[in-house]
Short mmCIF file of N, CA and C in Angstrom, two decimals:
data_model
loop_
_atom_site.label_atom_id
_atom_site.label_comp_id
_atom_site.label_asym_id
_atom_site.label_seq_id
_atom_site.Cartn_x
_atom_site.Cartn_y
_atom_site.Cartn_z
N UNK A 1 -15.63 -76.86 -19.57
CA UNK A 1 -15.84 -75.87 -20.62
C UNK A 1 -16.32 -74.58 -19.98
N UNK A 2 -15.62 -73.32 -20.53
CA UNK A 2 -16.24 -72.39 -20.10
C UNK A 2 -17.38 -71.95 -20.92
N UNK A 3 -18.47 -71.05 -20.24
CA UNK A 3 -19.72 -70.12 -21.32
C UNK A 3 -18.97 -68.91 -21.02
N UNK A 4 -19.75 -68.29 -22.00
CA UNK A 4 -19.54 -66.96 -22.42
C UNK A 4 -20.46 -65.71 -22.02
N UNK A 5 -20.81 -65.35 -21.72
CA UNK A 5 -21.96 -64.29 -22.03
C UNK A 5 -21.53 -62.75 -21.84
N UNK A 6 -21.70 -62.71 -23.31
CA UNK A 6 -21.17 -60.95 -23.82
C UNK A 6 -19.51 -61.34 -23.45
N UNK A 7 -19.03 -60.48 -22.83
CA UNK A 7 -17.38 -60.73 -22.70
C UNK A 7 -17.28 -61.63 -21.01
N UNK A 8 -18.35 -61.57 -20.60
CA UNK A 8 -18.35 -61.98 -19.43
C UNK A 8 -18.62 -63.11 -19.01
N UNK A 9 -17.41 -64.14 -17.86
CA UNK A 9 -16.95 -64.67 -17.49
C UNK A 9 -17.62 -65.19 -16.88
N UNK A 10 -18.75 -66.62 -16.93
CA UNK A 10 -19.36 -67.27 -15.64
C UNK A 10 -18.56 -68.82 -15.46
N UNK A 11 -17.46 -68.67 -15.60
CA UNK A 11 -16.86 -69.80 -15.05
C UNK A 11 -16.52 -69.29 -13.56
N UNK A 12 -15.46 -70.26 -13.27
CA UNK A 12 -14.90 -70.26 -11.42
C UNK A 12 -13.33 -69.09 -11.84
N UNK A 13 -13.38 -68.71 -12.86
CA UNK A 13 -12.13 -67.72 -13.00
C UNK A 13 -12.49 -66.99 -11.86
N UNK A 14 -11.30 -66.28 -11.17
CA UNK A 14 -11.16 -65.09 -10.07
C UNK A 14 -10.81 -63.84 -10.55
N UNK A 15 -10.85 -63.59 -12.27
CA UNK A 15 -10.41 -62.38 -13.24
C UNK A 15 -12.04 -61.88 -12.68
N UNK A 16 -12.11 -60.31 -12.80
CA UNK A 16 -13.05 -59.60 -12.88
C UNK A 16 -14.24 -59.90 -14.38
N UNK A 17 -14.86 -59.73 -14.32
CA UNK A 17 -15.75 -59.99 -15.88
C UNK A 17 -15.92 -58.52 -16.17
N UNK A 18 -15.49 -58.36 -17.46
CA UNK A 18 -15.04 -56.99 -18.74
C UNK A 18 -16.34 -57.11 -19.14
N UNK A 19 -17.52 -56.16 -18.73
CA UNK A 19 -18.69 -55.89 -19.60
C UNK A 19 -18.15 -54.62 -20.39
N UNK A 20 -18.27 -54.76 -21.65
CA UNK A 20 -17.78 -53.81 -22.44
C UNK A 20 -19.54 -52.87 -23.40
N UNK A 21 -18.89 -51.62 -23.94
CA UNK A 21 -19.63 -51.15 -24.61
C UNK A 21 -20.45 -51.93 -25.74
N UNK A 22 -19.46 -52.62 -26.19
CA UNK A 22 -20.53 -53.73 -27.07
C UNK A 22 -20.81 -55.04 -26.71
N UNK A 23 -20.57 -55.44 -25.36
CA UNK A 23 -21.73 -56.23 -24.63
C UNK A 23 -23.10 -55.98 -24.30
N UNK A 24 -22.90 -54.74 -23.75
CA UNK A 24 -23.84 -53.98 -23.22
C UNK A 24 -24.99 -53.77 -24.85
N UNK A 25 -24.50 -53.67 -26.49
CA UNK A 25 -24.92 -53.15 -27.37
C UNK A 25 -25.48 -54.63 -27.50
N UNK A 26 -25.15 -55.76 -27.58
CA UNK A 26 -25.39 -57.47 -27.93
C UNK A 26 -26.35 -57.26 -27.21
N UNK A 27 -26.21 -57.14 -25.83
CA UNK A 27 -27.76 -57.85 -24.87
C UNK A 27 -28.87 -56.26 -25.57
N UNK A 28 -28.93 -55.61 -25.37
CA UNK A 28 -29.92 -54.53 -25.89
C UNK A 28 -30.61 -55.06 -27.18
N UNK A 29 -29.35 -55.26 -28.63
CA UNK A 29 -30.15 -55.40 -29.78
C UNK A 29 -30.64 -56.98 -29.27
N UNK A 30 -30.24 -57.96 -28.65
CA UNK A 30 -31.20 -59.31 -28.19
C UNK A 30 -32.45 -59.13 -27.47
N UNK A 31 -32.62 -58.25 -26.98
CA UNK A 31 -33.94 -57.80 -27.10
C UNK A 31 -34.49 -56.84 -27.33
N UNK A 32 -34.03 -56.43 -28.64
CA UNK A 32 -34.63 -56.04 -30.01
C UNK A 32 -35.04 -54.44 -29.34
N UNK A 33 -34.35 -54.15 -28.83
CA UNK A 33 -34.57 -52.67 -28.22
C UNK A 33 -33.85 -51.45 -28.96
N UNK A 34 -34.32 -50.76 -29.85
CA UNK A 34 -33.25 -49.54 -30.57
C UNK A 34 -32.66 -48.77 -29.44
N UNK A 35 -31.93 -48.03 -29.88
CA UNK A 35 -30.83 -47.25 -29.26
C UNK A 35 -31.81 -46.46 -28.71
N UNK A 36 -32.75 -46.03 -29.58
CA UNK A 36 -34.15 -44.76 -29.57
C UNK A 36 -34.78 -45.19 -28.17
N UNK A 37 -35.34 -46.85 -28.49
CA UNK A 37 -35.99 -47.42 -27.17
C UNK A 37 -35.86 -47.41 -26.20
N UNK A 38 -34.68 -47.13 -26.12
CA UNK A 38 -33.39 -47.67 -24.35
C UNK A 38 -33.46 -46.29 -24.52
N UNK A 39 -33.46 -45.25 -24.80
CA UNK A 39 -33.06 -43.98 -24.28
C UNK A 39 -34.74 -43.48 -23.65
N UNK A 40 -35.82 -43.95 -24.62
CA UNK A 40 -36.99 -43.56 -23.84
C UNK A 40 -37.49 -44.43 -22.58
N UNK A 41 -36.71 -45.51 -22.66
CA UNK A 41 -36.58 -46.62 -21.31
C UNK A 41 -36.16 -45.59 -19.99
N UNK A 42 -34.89 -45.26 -20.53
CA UNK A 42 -33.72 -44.79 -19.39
C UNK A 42 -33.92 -43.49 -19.13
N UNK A 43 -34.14 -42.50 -20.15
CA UNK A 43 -34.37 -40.92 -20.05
C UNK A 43 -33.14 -40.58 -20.25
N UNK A 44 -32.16 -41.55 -20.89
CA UNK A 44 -30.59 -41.44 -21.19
C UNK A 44 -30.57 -40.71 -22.63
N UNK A 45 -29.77 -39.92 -23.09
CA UNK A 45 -30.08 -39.43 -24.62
C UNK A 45 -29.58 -40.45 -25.30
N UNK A 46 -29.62 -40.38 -26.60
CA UNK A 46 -29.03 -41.35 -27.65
C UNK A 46 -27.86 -41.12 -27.79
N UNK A 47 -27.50 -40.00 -27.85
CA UNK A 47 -25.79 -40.01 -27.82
C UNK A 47 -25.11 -40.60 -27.04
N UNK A 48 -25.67 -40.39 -25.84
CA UNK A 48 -24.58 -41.08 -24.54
C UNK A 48 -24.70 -42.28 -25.02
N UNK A 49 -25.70 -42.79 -25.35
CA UNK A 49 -26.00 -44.65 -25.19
C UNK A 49 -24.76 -45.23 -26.30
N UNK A 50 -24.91 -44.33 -27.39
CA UNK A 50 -24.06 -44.41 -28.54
C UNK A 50 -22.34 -44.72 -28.05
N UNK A 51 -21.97 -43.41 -27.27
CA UNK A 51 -21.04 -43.36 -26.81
C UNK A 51 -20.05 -44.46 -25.78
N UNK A 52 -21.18 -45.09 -25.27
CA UNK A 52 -21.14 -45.88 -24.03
C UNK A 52 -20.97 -46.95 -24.71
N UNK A 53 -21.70 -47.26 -25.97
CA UNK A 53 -21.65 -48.80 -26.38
C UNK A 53 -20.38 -48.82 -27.39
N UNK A 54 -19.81 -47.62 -27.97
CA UNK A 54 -18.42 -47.50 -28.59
C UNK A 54 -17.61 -47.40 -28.19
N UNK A 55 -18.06 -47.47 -26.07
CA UNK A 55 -16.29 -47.39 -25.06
C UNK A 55 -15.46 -46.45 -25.61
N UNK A 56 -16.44 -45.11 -25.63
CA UNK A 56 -15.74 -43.89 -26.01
C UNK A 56 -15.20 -42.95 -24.75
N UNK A 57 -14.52 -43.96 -24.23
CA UNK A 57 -14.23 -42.89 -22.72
C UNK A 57 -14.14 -41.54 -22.51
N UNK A 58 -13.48 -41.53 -23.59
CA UNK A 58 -12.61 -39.78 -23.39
C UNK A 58 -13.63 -38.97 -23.66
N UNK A 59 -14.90 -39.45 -24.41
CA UNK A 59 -16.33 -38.43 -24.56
C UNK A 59 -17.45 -39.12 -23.29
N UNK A 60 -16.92 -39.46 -22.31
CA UNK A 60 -18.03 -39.62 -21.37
C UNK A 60 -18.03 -38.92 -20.43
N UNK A 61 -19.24 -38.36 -19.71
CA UNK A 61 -18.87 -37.63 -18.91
C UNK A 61 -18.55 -38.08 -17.21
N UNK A 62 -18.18 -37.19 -16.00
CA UNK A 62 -17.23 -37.86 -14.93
C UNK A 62 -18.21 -39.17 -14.65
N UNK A 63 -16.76 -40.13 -14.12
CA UNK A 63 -17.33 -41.53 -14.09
C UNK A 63 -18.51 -41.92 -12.91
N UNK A 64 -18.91 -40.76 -11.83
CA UNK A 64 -20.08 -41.34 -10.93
C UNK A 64 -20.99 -41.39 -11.82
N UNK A 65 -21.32 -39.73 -12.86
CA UNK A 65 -22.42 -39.52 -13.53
C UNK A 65 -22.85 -40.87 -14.67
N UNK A 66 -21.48 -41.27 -15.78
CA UNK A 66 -21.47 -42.68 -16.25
C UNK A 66 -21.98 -43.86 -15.48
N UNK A 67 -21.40 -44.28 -14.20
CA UNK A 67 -21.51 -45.10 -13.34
C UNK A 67 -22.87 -45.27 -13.28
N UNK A 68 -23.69 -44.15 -12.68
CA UNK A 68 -25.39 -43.96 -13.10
C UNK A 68 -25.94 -44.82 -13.82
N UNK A 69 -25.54 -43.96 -15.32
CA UNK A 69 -26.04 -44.49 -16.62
C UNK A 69 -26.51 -46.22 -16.92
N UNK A 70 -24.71 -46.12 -16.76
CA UNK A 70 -24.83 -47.56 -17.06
C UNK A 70 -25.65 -48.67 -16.06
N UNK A 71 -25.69 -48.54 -14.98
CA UNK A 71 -26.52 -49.04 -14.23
C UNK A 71 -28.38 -49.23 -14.51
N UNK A 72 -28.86 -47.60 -14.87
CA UNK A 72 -29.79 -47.84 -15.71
C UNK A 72 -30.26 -48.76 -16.56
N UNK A 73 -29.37 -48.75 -17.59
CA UNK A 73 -29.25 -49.56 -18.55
C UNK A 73 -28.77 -50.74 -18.63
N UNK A 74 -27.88 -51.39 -17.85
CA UNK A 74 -27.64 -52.35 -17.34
C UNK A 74 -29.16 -52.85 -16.80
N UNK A 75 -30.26 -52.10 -16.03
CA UNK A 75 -31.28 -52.61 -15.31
C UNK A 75 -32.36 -53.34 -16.75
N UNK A 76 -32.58 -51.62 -17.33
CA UNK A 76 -33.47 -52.33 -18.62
C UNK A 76 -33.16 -53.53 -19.09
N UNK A 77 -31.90 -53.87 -19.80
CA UNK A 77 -31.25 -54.69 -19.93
C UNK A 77 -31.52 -56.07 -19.73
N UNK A 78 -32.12 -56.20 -18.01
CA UNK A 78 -32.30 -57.55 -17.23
C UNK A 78 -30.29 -58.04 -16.93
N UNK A 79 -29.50 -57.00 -16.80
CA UNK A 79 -28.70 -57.72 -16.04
C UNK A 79 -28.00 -57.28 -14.99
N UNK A 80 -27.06 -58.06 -14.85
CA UNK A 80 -26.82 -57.23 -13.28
C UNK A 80 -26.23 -55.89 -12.85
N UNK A 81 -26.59 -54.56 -12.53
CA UNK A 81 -26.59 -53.40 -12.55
C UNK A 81 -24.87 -53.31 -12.13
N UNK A 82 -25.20 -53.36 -10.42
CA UNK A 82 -23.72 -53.14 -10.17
C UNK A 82 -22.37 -53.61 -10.57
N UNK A 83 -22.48 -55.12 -11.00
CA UNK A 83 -21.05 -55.65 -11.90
C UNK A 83 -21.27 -55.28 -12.79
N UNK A 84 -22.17 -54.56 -13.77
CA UNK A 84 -22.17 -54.03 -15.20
C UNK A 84 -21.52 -52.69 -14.80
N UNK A 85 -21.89 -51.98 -13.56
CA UNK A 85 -21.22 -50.53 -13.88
C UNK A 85 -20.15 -50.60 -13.27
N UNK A 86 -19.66 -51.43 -12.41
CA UNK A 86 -18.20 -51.63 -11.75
C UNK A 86 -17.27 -52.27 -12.70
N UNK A 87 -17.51 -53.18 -13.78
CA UNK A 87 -17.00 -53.44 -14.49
C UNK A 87 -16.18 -52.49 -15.76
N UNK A 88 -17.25 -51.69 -16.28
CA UNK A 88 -17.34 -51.02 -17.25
C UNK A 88 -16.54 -49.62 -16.91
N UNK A 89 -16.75 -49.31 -15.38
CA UNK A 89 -16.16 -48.12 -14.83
C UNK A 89 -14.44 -48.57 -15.34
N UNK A 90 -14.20 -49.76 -14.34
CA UNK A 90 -12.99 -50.49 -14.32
C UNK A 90 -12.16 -50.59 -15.57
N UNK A 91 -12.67 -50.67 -16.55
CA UNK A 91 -12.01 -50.56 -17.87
C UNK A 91 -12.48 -49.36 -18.21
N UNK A 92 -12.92 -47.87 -17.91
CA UNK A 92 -12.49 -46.87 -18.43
C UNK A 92 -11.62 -46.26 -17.57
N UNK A 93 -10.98 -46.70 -16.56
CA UNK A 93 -9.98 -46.25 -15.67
C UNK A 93 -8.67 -46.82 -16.32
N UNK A 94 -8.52 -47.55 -16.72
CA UNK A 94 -7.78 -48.94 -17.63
C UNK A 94 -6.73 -47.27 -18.61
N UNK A 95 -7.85 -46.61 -19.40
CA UNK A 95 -7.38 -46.08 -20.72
C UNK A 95 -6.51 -45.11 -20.29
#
């Protein structure tokens, strides 16, 4: 049987694991963190966070500066920074 967690893949698959904008929004509201919270966590504004968790590519800004972000937030989070922002980069290259 495989688990799940958020869109991401902890079986023996060799597919990349898709952390998406509303993975990233699941683990945040699981620990009960507002959008408000994570931005005074991160020093990230609320819009971006907004943006990021609606996989609004085309309103993000260039992908190192994103790449950043999400890493941040990925940290607050408690998960893993770099496959959260290599992932997430990876599917806004996708669009």
């Amino acid at each position: 049987m495989q688990e799940q967690i958020g869109t991401s893949s902890v079986s023996g698959s060799l597919s990349p694991p898709q952390w998406s904008g509303a993975s990233l929004r699941y683990a945040r509201e699981a620990l009960a963190i507002s959008v408000t919270g994570l931005a005074a966590l991160t020093n990230i504004r609320p819009s971006l966070i907004e943006l990021i968790e609606a996989d609004s590519f085309d309103s993000l800004p260039a992908p190192a500066y994103t790449r950043a972000r999400i890493a941040q937030i990925a940290r607050v989070l408690r998960l893993p920074e770099d496959e959260v922002a290599q992932s997430y980069l990876y599917r806004m290259t996708l669009v």
